[in-house]
XYZ file of C-alpha atoms in Angstrom:
714
model
C -9.351 -6.431 0.991
C -8.141 -9.287 -1.124
C -10.838 -11.546 -2.533
C -9.734 -14.801 -0.428
C -10.850 -12.939 3.229
C -14.184 -13.476 2.620
C -13.513 -17.307 1.743
C -11.182 -17.897 4.781
C -13.115 -16.055 7.077
C -16.104 -18.390 6.062
C -14.525 -21.105 6.535
C -12.727 -20.706 10.325
C -16.306 -18.892 11.124
C -18.100 -22.587 10.172
C -19.340 -24.753 13.862
C -17.780 -27.854 12.182
C -14.427 -26.286 11.494
C -10.988 -28.191 13.124
C -7.877 -25.938 12.765
C -5.388 -26.062 9.946
C -2.397 -24.672 8.721
C -1.704 -22.541 5.872
C -0.784 -25.093 3.770
C -3.864 -27.277 5.025
C -5.836 -24.152 4.061
C -3.953 -23.639 0.765
C -5.215 -27.548 -0.576
C -8.612 -27.248 1.083
C -9.525 -24.185 -1.589
C -7.271 -26.009 -4.666
C -4.791 -23.005 -4.459
C -2.129 -23.707 -7.429
C 1.504 -22.793 -6.766
C 1.363 -19.557 -9.243
C -1.523 -18.172 -6.377
C 0.121 -19.570 -3.487
C 2.130 -15.891 -2.860
C -0.880 -13.795 -2.987
C -2.957 -16.329 -0.537
C -0.310 -16.928 1.690
C 0.001 -12.773 1.825
C -3.699 -12.654 2.299
C -4.070 -14.701 4.890
C -0.885 -13.104 6.871
C -2.669 -9.738 6.253
C -5.726 -11.525 7.953
C -3.655 -11.789 11.013
C -2.161 -8.984 11.293
C -5.374 -6.984 11.013
C -6.568 -9.579 14.066
C -9.096 -11.548 12.297
C -7.053 -14.779 12.575
C -4.692 -15.901 15.663
C -2.087 -18.999 15.043
C -1.992 -21.382 17.572
C 1.250 -23.110 18.952
C 0.767 -25.693 16.278
C 0.210 -23.325 13.497
C -3.074 -23.717 12.971
C -4.788 -20.982 12.213
C -8.347 -20.196 14.375
C -10.727 -17.224 14.178
C -9.523 -14.260 17.023
C -12.608 -14.561 18.836
C -11.800 -17.803 20.292
C -9.235 -16.649 22.332
C -11.891 -15.322 24.478
C -12.629 -11.958 23.239
C -16.077 -10.618 22.089
C -16.307 -9.733 18.578
C -18.497 -6.645 17.868
C -19.374 -3.535 16.199
C -18.330 -0.271 17.666
C -20.286 3.164 17.796
C -18.975 5.942 19.177
C -21.113 8.480 20.656
C -20.343 12.577 20.582
C -19.294 12.400 23.946
C -16.174 9.896 23.202
C -17.573 7.244 25.182
C -19.190 4.053 22.922
C -20.464 1.075 23.159
C -19.916 -2.479 21.501
C -22.807 -4.870 20.008
C -21.701 -8.455 20.267
C -22.329 -10.127 16.910
C -25.161 -12.335 16.902
C -27.546 -10.512 19.281
C -30.668 -9.157 18.812
C -31.556 -5.079 18.667
C -31.748 -4.608 22.622
C -29.241 -1.738 23.640
C -29.142 -3.886 26.800
C -26.845 -6.304 25.222
C -24.405 -3.789 23.989
C -21.089 -3.664 26.067
C -19.983 0.008 27.672
C -16.839 1.528 26.600
C -15.394 4.543 28.623
C -13.919 7.223 26.472
C -10.238 6.488 27.103
C -10.831 2.836 26.071
C -12.106 2.603 22.599
C -8.206 2.928 21.094
C -9.028 4.512 17.679
C -12.478 2.659 16.917
C -15.117 4.216 14.862
C -18.458 3.944 14.590
C -18.899 0.563 12.411
C -15.691 -0.575 12.937
C -15.560 -4.434 13.956
C -13.556 -4.561 17.415
C -12.358 -7.288 19.982
C -13.307 -6.494 23.486
C -12.194 -7.821 26.697
C -15.138 -7.167 29.560
C -13.533 -5.258 32.599
C -16.621 -4.642 35.239
C -20.006 -6.572 35.487
C -23.132 -4.308 36.331
C -24.303 -5.163 39.728
C -27.574 -4.226 39.476
C -30.009 -5.816 36.489
C -30.991 -3.139 33.469
C -27.558 -1.953 33.533
C -24.777 -2.742 30.263
C -21.480 -4.642 30.709
C -18.127 -2.565 30.680
C -15.312 -3.389 28.379
C -12.497 -1.938 26.745
C -11.106 -2.263 23.183
C -7.735 -4.219 22.821
C -8.223 -4.622 18.988
C -10.027 -3.269 15.833
C -10.450 -6.210 13.516
C -11.853 -4.364 10.610
C -11.997 -0.779 9.469
C -16.128 0.247 8.523
C -14.410 2.351 5.599
C -11.606 4.595 5.842
C -13.817 7.071 3.322
C -15.472 9.788 5.483
C -17.807 12.969 4.524
C -17.984 15.865 6.667
C -18.297 19.903 5.915
C -15.040 21.821 5.597
C -13.898 24.576 7.343
C -10.962 26.631 7.922
C -9.143 27.628 11.705
C -5.898 28.356 12.655
C -4.632 28.812 9.215
C -5.268 24.887 8.883
C -8.463 23.330 6.906
C -10.674 20.941 8.586
C -13.479 18.641 8.436
C -16.700 18.294 10.978
C -17.351 14.555 10.211
C -21.198 14.182 9.403
C -22.609 12.128 12.770
C -21.308 11.656 15.706
C -18.530 9.199 15.017
C -15.880 12.023 15.805
C -16.265 14.332 18.385
C -13.443 16.392 17.020
C -12.679 17.816 13.415
C -10.309 15.705 11.409
C -7.161 17.908 10.000
C -6.751 17.559 6.398
C -4.616 20.248 5.580
C -3.383 23.586 4.225
C -6.308 25.773 3.539
C -8.509 24.970 0.242
C -6.644 22.020 -0.096
C -8.181 20.325 -3.146
C -10.031 23.489 -3.852
C -12.218 23.230 -0.715
C -14.339 26.375 -0.386
C -15.708 26.889 3.729
C -19.126 25.083 4.054
C -18.488 22.641 1.066
C -19.539 18.700 1.799
C -16.249 17.036 1.348
C -15.033 13.591 1.090
C -11.711 12.426 2.373
C -9.659 9.116 3.307
C -8.541 8.672 6.648
C -4.754 8.372 6.925
C -4.931 8.483 11.022
C -7.823 7.975 13.250
C -8.200 9.870 15.989
C -7.811 8.517 19.783
C -6.904 10.262 23.364
C -3.910 10.650 22.365
C -3.477 12.051 18.873
C -5.657 14.082 16.350
C -7.375 12.594 13.424
C -5.717 13.087 9.848
C -7.396 12.779 6.534
C -6.749 13.905 3.013
C -9.528 15.264 0.653
C -10.542 13.045 -2.137
C -13.295 14.818 -3.592
C -15.421 18.327 -2.789
C -19.150 17.215 -3.296
C -20.606 20.576 -3.222
C -21.604 23.315 -1.354
C -23.609 22.233 1.818
C -27.372 22.833 1.442
C -26.929 22.378 -2.574
C -29.569 20.116 -3.867
C -28.326 16.583 -4.526
C -25.306 17.228 -2.568
C -27.095 15.459 0.098
C -27.570 12.370 -1.703
C -24.071 12.461 -3.310
C -22.920 12.730 0.480
C -24.322 9.565 1.380
C -23.495 7.943 -1.449
C -20.017 8.599 -0.583
C -20.450 8.013 3.269
C -21.858 4.232 2.868
C -19.232 3.617 -0.124
C -22.471 2.864 -2.678
C -20.596 2.357 -5.879
C -22.649 4.774 -8.557
C -20.997 4.444 -11.809
C -20.138 1.283 -13.813
C -16.701 0.823 -15.332
C -16.506 1.132 -19.062
C -16.132 -2.904 -19.383
C -19.152 -3.545 -17.605
C -21.265 -1.078 -19.767
C -19.616 -2.521 -22.626
C -20.659 -5.405 -22.229
C -24.323 -4.736 -21.236
C -24.148 -2.995 -24.803
C -23.182 -6.065 -26.220
C -25.794 -8.296 -24.864
C -28.270 -5.654 -26.249
C -27.181 -6.230 -29.858
C -27.004 -9.659 -29.384
C -30.662 -9.737 -28.101
C -33.349 -10.877 -30.992
C -36.799 -11.110 -29.384
C -37.556 -13.115 -32.516
C -35.410 -16.009 -31.673
C -36.795 -17.668 -28.662
C -35.398 -21.014 -28.716
C -36.591 -23.909 -27.136
C -37.956 -21.916 -24.459
C -41.652 -22.329 -23.718
C -43.303 -19.454 -25.462
C -46.069 -17.650 -23.233
C -47.035 -15.137 -25.365
C -50.492 -15.481 -25.946
C -51.314 -16.093 -22.410
C -52.631 -12.913 -20.726
C -50.127 -11.265 -18.608
C -50.019 -8.429 -16.453
C -47.385 -6.386 -13.955
C -48.222 -4.859 -11.118
C -45.894 -2.253 -9.761
C -44.822 1.726 -7.834
C -46.066 4.104 -9.867
C -41.965 5.203 -10.820
C -40.878 1.606 -11.204
C -38.798 1.245 -14.303
C -37.216 -2.425 -13.842
C -39.931 -5.361 -13.899
C -39.042 -8.526 -12.183
C -42.327 -10.028 -12.135
C -44.975 -10.777 -14.176
C -48.567 -12.640 -13.747
C -50.657 -15.225 -15.501
C -53.525 -17.030 -13.930
C -56.267 -19.324 -14.928
C -59.276 -21.142 -13.212
C -60.084 -25.132 -14.306
C -63.424 -26.823 -14.250
C -62.258 -28.340 -11.578
C -61.978 -25.308 -9.853
C -58.263 -25.299 -9.715
C -56.066 -22.413 -9.983
C -53.182 -22.331 -12.234
C -50.376 -19.663 -11.259
C -47.139 -18.426 -13.257
C -44.988 -16.225 -11.859
C -42.516 -15.076 -14.755
C -39.479 -13.821 -13.680
C -36.893 -11.748 -15.866
C -34.192 -14.243 -17.275
C -31.771 -11.841 -16.028
C -29.387 -14.810 -16.375
C -29.496 -14.921 -19.790
C -27.673 -11.440 -20.084
C -25.315 -11.614 -17.263
C -23.126 -14.643 -17.601
C -21.214 -16.091 -14.225
C -17.612 -14.826 -14.233
C -18.322 -11.617 -16.609
C -17.303 -8.058 -16.204
C -21.170 -7.723 -15.620
C -21.563 -10.686 -13.174
C -18.437 -9.563 -11.019
C -19.795 -5.664 -10.959
C -23.356 -6.899 -9.849
C -21.733 -9.549 -7.249
C -19.905 -6.515 -5.715
C -22.675 -4.666 -5.491
C -25.193 -7.420 -4.343
C -28.346 -5.308 -4.657
C -29.617 -2.315 -5.916
C -30.113 0.657 -3.756
C -33.146 2.738 -3.815
C -32.966 6.278 -2.407
C -35.882 8.643 -2.296
C -34.132 10.531 -5.138
C -31.997 8.486 -6.722
C -31.543 4.464 -7.677
C -27.981 3.176 -7.777
C -29.025 -0.095 -9.813
C -26.983 -3.299 -9.491
C -26.957 -3.507 -13.310
C -26.639 -1.452 -16.260
C -30.120 0.360 -17.354
C -29.745 -0.899 -20.932
C -30.478 -4.117 -18.866
C -32.440 -3.355 -15.554
C -34.598 -0.836 -17.262
C -34.970 -2.152 -20.745
C -33.867 -5.679 -22.454
C -34.557 -7.772 -18.796
C -37.259 -5.572 -17.417
C -40.566 -7.270 -18.591
C -42.113 -4.153 -19.862
C -45.677 -3.601 -21.553
C -45.386 -4.990 -25.360
C -42.575 -6.187 -25.884
C -41.133 -9.569 -25.724
C -39.159 -10.633 -22.696
C -37.131 -13.498 -21.738
C -38.201 -15.277 -18.584
C -38.089 -18.271 -15.689
C -41.254 -19.466 -14.850
C -42.827 -21.037 -11.838
C -45.944 -22.619 -12.958
C -47.980 -23.733 -9.907
C -51.392 -25.487 -9.532
C -53.244 -25.419 -6.666
C -56.603 -27.061 -5.497
C -59.387 -24.383 -4.492
C -58.217 -24.570 -0.835
C -55.010 -23.162 -1.609
C -52.969 -26.165 -1.033
C -50.629 -26.704 -4.044
C -50.922 -29.681 -5.985
C -48.391 -29.464 -8.959
C -45.628 -27.438 -10.001
C -43.308 -27.462 -12.856
C -40.589 -24.622 -13.547
C -39.657 -23.698 -17.570
C -37.252 -21.327 -19.073
C -39.751 -19.321 -20.846
C -40.975 -16.019 -23.167
C -43.971 -13.853 -22.446
C -45.236 -10.498 -23.422
C -46.617 -8.319 -21.097
C -50.530 -7.236 -22.084
C -51.352 -4.591 -19.635
C -48.773 -2.606 -16.786
C -50.767 -1.678 -13.721
C -49.490 0.777 -11.259
C -50.354 -0.186 -7.289
C -53.265 2.260 -7.362
C -55.106 1.024 -10.502
C -55.006 -2.541 -9.664
C -56.195 -1.702 -6.142
C -58.731 0.813 -7.290
C -60.115 -2.147 -9.639
C -59.918 -4.597 -7.494
C -61.963 -2.922 -4.731
C -64.631 -1.898 -6.908
C -65.441 -4.823 -9.390
C -68.395 -3.372 -10.828
C -67.467 0.132 -11.318
C -66.343 0.551 -15.289
C -62.972 1.710 -15.685
C -61.376 3.388 -18.499
C -59.446 0.716 -20.735
C -59.807 -2.111 -18.706
C -61.217 -4.859 -20.489
C -63.922 -7.395 -19.005
C -60.354 -10.228 -19.394
C -58.370 -8.027 -17.252
C -61.124 -7.011 -14.610
C -61.918 -10.966 -14.415
C -58.030 -11.790 -14.131
C -57.446 -8.985 -11.542
C -60.679 -10.374 -9.605
C -59.159 -14.410 -9.455
C -55.704 -12.859 -8.722
C -57.171 -11.114 -5.372
C -59.384 -14.333 -4.786
C -56.503 -16.309 -4.976
C -53.834 -14.906 -3.207
C -56.541 -13.989 -0.205
C -56.663 -18.255 -0.232
C -53.042 -18.442 0.275
C -52.676 -15.434 2.470
C -55.256 -17.097 4.749
C -53.359 -20.638 4.535
C -50.148 -19.194 5.729
C -51.306 -17.481 8.923
C -52.988 -20.702 9.420
C -49.839 -22.290 9.701
C -48.256 -19.673 11.918
C -46.731 -17.041 9.494
C -45.998 -13.754 11.537
C -46.536 -10.369 9.983
C -45.316 -7.222 11.577
C -47.124 -3.823 10.851
C -44.167 -1.950 10.605
C -44.673 0.108 7.519
C -41.170 2.574 5.281
C -41.483 5.640 5.341
C -41.948 6.844 1.627
C -40.968 10.608 1.449
C -42.562 13.016 -1.281
C -40.183 15.458 -3.140
C -40.406 18.409 -4.823
C -38.150 19.552 -7.695
C -35.038 20.504 -6.256
C -34.812 17.076 -3.607
C -36.751 19.402 -0.703
C -39.278 17.170 1.666
C -43.061 18.699 0.746
C -44.365 15.524 2.312
C -44.080 11.794 3.945
C -45.927 9.015 4.885
C -45.987 5.668 5.590
C -45.915 3.266 2.670
C -49.300 1.392 2.006
C -49.940 -2.853 2.877
C -53.195 -2.986 0.636
C -54.963 -5.859 -0.860
C -52.706 -4.917 -4.349
C -49.672 -5.194 -2.561
C -50.826 -8.256 -0.536
C -51.890 -10.068 -4.025
C -48.114 -9.756 -5.393
C -46.326 -10.491 -1.997
C -48.552 -13.582 -1.765
C -47.519 -14.771 -5.596
C -43.867 -13.885 -4.480
C -43.729 -15.510 -2.068
C -45.814 -18.828 -3.339
C -42.901 -19.161 -6.194
C -39.888 -18.219 -3.958
C -40.947 -21.165 -1.672
C -41.571 -23.760 -4.434
C -38.323 -23.270 -6.247
C -36.412 -23.390 -2.576
C -38.457 -26.831 -2.047
C -37.552 -28.193 -5.464
C -34.260 -27.719 -5.421
C -33.836 -29.049 -2.051
C -35.339 -32.268 -3.542
C -32.903 -31.993 -6.085
C -30.230 -31.952 -3.527
C -28.566 -28.802 -5.266
C -26.772 -26.408 -3.014
C -28.306 -22.646 -3.206
C -28.472 -19.528 -1.441
C -31.553 -19.510 0.471
C -33.016 -16.830 2.398
C -32.773 -17.778 6.155
C -35.002 -16.533 9.534
C -33.394 -17.957 12.084
C -35.567 -19.297 15.701
C -35.346 -16.604 17.839
C -33.511 -17.083 21.263
C -36.560 -18.288 23.964
C -35.140 -15.883 26.615
C -35.708 -13.380 23.953
C -39.203 -13.917 23.401
C -39.719 -14.358 27.583
C -38.549 -10.744 27.427
C -40.830 -9.649 24.897
C -43.962 -11.552 27.085
C -43.142 -10.507 29.903
C -43.160 -6.795 28.100
C -46.659 -7.510 26.220
C -47.962 -8.593 29.845
C -46.852 -5.512 31.546
C -49.308 -3.587 28.446
C -52.275 -5.594 29.932
C -51.721 -8.226 26.942
C -50.722 -11.568 28.705
C -49.014 -14.146 26.774
C -48.971 -17.967 28.166
C -46.480 -19.801 25.656
C -44.008 -16.846 24.028
C -42.608 -19.249 22.137
C -45.500 -20.558 20.698
C -46.258 -18.554 17.102
C -50.188 -18.361 17.412
C -50.014 -16.898 20.741
C -47.814 -14.743 18.955
C -50.041 -14.178 15.961
C -53.096 -13.803 18.559
C -51.026 -10.674 19.965
C -50.451 -9.116 16.825
C -53.886 -9.534 15.765
C -55.502 -7.993 18.905
C -53.162 -4.916 18.826
C -53.342 -4.265 15.361
C -55.574 -1.507 15.837
C -54.716 -0.305 19.862
C -52.732 2.450 21.325
C -50.416 -0.306 21.762
C -50.363 -1.599 18.157
C -46.704 0.268 17.705
C -45.140 -0.677 20.881
C -45.922 -4.805 20.361
C -45.073 -5.079 17.155
C -41.754 -2.921 17.773
C -41.106 -5.216 20.923
C -41.610 -8.478 19.176
C -38.967 -7.493 16.329
C -36.736 -6.760 18.815
C -36.917 -9.849 19.616
C -36.301 -11.732 16.592
C -32.987 -12.188 14.362
C -32.003 -10.929 10.953
C -32.907 -12.627 8.150
C -29.993 -13.102 6.135
C -28.329 -14.875 3.166
C -27.156 -18.391 3.706
C -26.614 -21.993 2.592
C -27.642 -23.338 5.689
C -31.028 -25.004 5.903
C -32.371 -22.976 8.996
C -35.748 -22.415 7.774
C -37.996 -19.121 7.895
C -39.072 -18.052 11.355
C -41.506 -15.054 10.389
C -42.781 -17.029 7.045
C -43.207 -20.222 8.986
C -41.392 -22.056 5.951
C -38.835 -25.164 6.224
C -37.466 -24.318 2.484
C -37.432 -20.508 1.329
C -35.261 -18.708 -1.164
C -35.425 -15.097 -3.178
C -35.898 -15.929 -6.834
C -38.747 -12.818 -8.016
C -36.398 -10.122 -8.119
C -32.899 -10.864 -10.062
C -32.379 -7.668 -11.586
C -32.374 -5.904 -8.212
C -30.977 -8.506 -5.902
C -27.458 -11.024 -6.587
C -29.011 -14.000 -4.527
C -31.516 -14.368 -6.754
C -29.716 -14.131 -9.486
C -27.675 -17.119 -7.957
C -30.698 -19.049 -7.491
C -31.720 -18.582 -10.891
C -28.423 -20.117 -12.126
C -28.864 -23.351 -9.920
C -32.604 -23.739 -11.261
C -31.582 -22.813 -14.989
C -28.827 -25.593 -14.799
C -30.837 -28.243 -13.283
C -33.880 -27.529 -16.457
C -31.046 -28.443 -19.096
C -30.397 -31.697 -17.205
C -27.779 -31.481 -15.545
C -26.847 -30.754 -11.721
C -25.469 -27.667 -10.733
C -22.367 -27.758 -8.308
C -21.730 -24.912 -5.493
C -18.587 -24.430 -2.652
C -20.030 -24.791 0.067
C -17.364 -22.116 1.457
C -17.679 -19.639 -1.135
C -21.633 -19.665 -0.561
C -21.787 -19.271 2.705
C -19.171 -15.961 1.575
C -21.198 -15.032 -0.928
C -24.453 -14.924 1.863
C -22.372 -13.245 4.329
C -21.814 -10.913 1.501
C -25.253 -10.311 -0.133
C -26.140 -9.686 3.643
C -24.101 -7.115 4.274
C -24.740 -5.248 1.415
C -28.609 -5.513 1.909
C -27.946 -4.228 5.111
C -25.905 -1.254 4.489
C -28.340 -0.322 1.340
C -30.796 -0.231 3.829
C -28.966 1.880 6.403
C -28.098 4.105 3.644
C -31.802 4.580 2.620
C -32.704 5.518 5.970
C -30.158 7.986 6.908
C -30.894 9.954 3.348
C -34.360 9.945 4.593
C -33.334 11.221 8.206
C -31.489 13.554 6.605
C -34.090 15.259 4.339
C -36.908 15.331 7.368
C -34.486 16.521 9.342
C -33.812 19.626 6.865
C -37.658 20.031 6.053
C -37.895 20.444 10.527
C -35.450 22.892 10.134
C -37.831 25.702 9.070
C -40.441 24.345 11.689
C -38.901 24.799 15.211
C -41.328 25.209 17.788
C -44.444 23.481 15.878
C -45.846 20.447 17.626
C -46.676 17.271 16.051
C -48.440 14.094 17.512
C -45.706 11.203 17.994
C -45.281 7.730 19.415
C -42.409 6.183 21.827
C -40.155 3.808 20.254
C -37.733 3.491 22.516
C -36.315 4.227 26.053
C -33.604 4.877 27.783
C -32.348 5.929 31.714
C -31.242 9.586 29.455
C -34.848 10.144 28.133
C -37.116 8.791 25.212
C -37.144 8.233 21.365
C -40.439 9.011 19.863
C -41.159 9.268 16.320
C -43.351 12.187 14.364
C -46.651 10.420 12.824
C -46.879 13.455 10.022
C -43.167 13.310 9.391
C -41.923 9.713 10.350
C -38.794 10.851 11.543
C -36.874 9.785 15.599
C -36.002 12.925 17.937
C -34.715 12.263 21.742
C -36.883 13.830 24.618
C -33.571 14.349 27.124
C -34.679 13.263 30.596
C -33.403 16.795 31.769
C -36.159 18.168 29.627
C -38.745 16.871 31.758
C -38.318 19.053 34.909
C -41.760 18.280 36.414
C -40.272 15.393 37.984
C -36.611 13.008 38.639
C -37.393 10.124 36.420
C -35.608 6.490 36.230
C -35.747 3.755 33.932
C -37.671 0.451 34.693
C -36.163 -1.710 32.374
C -38.689 -4.739 31.849
C -41.148 -2.503 31.270
C -39.481 0.025 28.730
C -40.557 2.562 30.914
C -39.273 6.202 32.793
C -40.982 6.593 35.903
C -41.570 10.166 37.707
C -40.322 8.999 41.440
C -42.382 11.456 42.792
C -45.639 11.897 40.619
C -45.333 8.085 39.104
C -46.140 9.780 36.121
C -45.006 6.856 32.999
C -43.195 7.589 29.796
C -43.532 3.818 28.356
C -42.992 2.210 25.211
C -45.396 2.716 22.231
C -47.113 5.706 24.380
C -48.751 8.565 21.713
C -48.217 11.528 23.069
C -47.512 15.606 21.533
C -44.165 17.005 21.243
C -42.538 19.992 20.274
C -39.533 20.460 17.643
C -36.796 22.046 19.619
C -33.440 21.771 17.908
C -32.502 20.491 14.214
C -28.961 19.304 13.326
C -29.068 17.606 9.993
C -25.057 17.372 10.068
C -25.029 15.464 13.448
C -28.366 13.744 12.346
C -30.182 14.748 15.408
C -33.749 15.685 16.618
C -34.395 17.548 20.153
C -37.970 16.995 21.011
C -39.893 18.510 24.506
C -43.013 18.016 25.462
C -45.194 21.460 24.997
C -45.850 22.139 28.097
C -41.981 22.373 29.121
C -40.533 25.565 29.295
C -37.713 25.131 26.959
C -35.751 27.162 24.435
C -36.325 26.167 20.928
C -33.463 27.387 18.868
C -31.231 26.053 15.656
C -27.715 24.231 16.700
C -24.512 26.236 17.432
C -22.559 26.533 14.114
């Protein structure tokens, strides 16, 4: 992919874009004579790939403007597929059904153009269409298990992207052995008319060997796991230059009591906190963020590498950092007892938690004490209990942090912020990477303290940059579509929770609060989540709906998020008395890239967690677990185990006591004779019937249904 692609597509996708010719586009991007040939080739390639169309007057437009629906394709194991149109929420009813012979050679994750061929006459059913063009491949690299058949080598691709194995040449290609996990490059995509063909690029190791599952996910998601020599050398040079005695004109805060609160396993410490209260009762909060930009200069090899990665990726047993560890875990990390360069947000609040002043500074700090969340929580919840090593000053600081954070938290909810209780899965691993337990992440007061202070700093920075009319990368969360909120209100009403004004965030707050400790909690929170749009990085001032914030950005994690680094650069330029510059099209393209990188990282983490949990469940076939229904379709319902948070399918064919049909408006499967109902959010017991790790499938049955239990066929 050319580096011009994001620029061009970012421009033509803008609502105010006026179609331009190739030469006009070149002038728009200030393409010089020595760059024009490469630019022209890149634009022609976009046309060839179907991402751009050429009008009769030779102006260029985005392909979607010619009537086709653009979306993301996913193929099922049975050959048919679905396309989720761009810009739609997470509801499956928005998907377009693609019959087995209408998908061309599209594979899961590809961006495709679709024409509608059939519209449903009955509510609750999908549109039907055909893929007319594959616009962009999600990846040409795939991972699977190698085997041999008929004197040839094949790979059974992980997941359900491809139903049939892919031919990879003669037996033993690249030294592959039966049962090895391999990565391969697809050279011919399978279709109804032809067999797929690929070339093995890497032997990852025997299936089931510790670490191979992690490496397989890294390759499948095309995650960078190594740094180029040039990047490492530049990081080492920055390390040699760093002198903690040279603080220059930075604000010296080393004598101010400073703490960090982080997970026990953390090594990259982005943020530190100071807090004091004056004689008026006013709070003086300091949020001090690692000055990554001091070490990572714009346009340098370090910067290009970080920009390409977009973020650090936190897998269950491995971290893929955005920056080399000499920076992320050392020089830039706010380690206890070390002088570190920071960018500080110094915020003043009155006793009611209203911000009355703010200023920002290039600073230098020295962390006095590093707390884990568990340590901070114990001290905050037991203010009178003696704790070894905890000085009176530190105890006072923690108590004050808790007091201010709860004031800020209350004010945030008073203005209409929403908080969905959808905790992430955290798994516990043994020495060989095997699962020994799993739980949902905690959201106790120690976490809330840091959350509130980070939110306050992010908002203050965004407001300041907005007032100064600076273009920067915002964290946007657009308002939900009214129709989606009405659908959610209908669903909540079916569960016994009426909502009169679904567009009122205070009504939504009320429902979330009322169901917080009820059996319907998961259904309500998950249902609302499906009604909301995804948060993205964008230069547009669209606000942040969930936070009820007009101006918001990410400023507090530049070690692990590139958008934060971009915000730091704009802020630091202002602090030196200069007006920061930014190209709106380049910034929009950067926002799209970072949003994609974020979604990729989240998907990879979810995938590996699922693999490890399914591997664990292979040894627990037939066991019964409590579960909650998290999705309902006409073919069955998806249930998530409570003890080991992984989801599986209870297929409708296993419900042999009745004929069940889908009631889409209430997300319920209903027994035609008995009236028995299985509804989103219901709690029930399920039995593990079948596990297929390679296909990422878990089949569940109800304990009182007589269904054969066993491993998948090999």
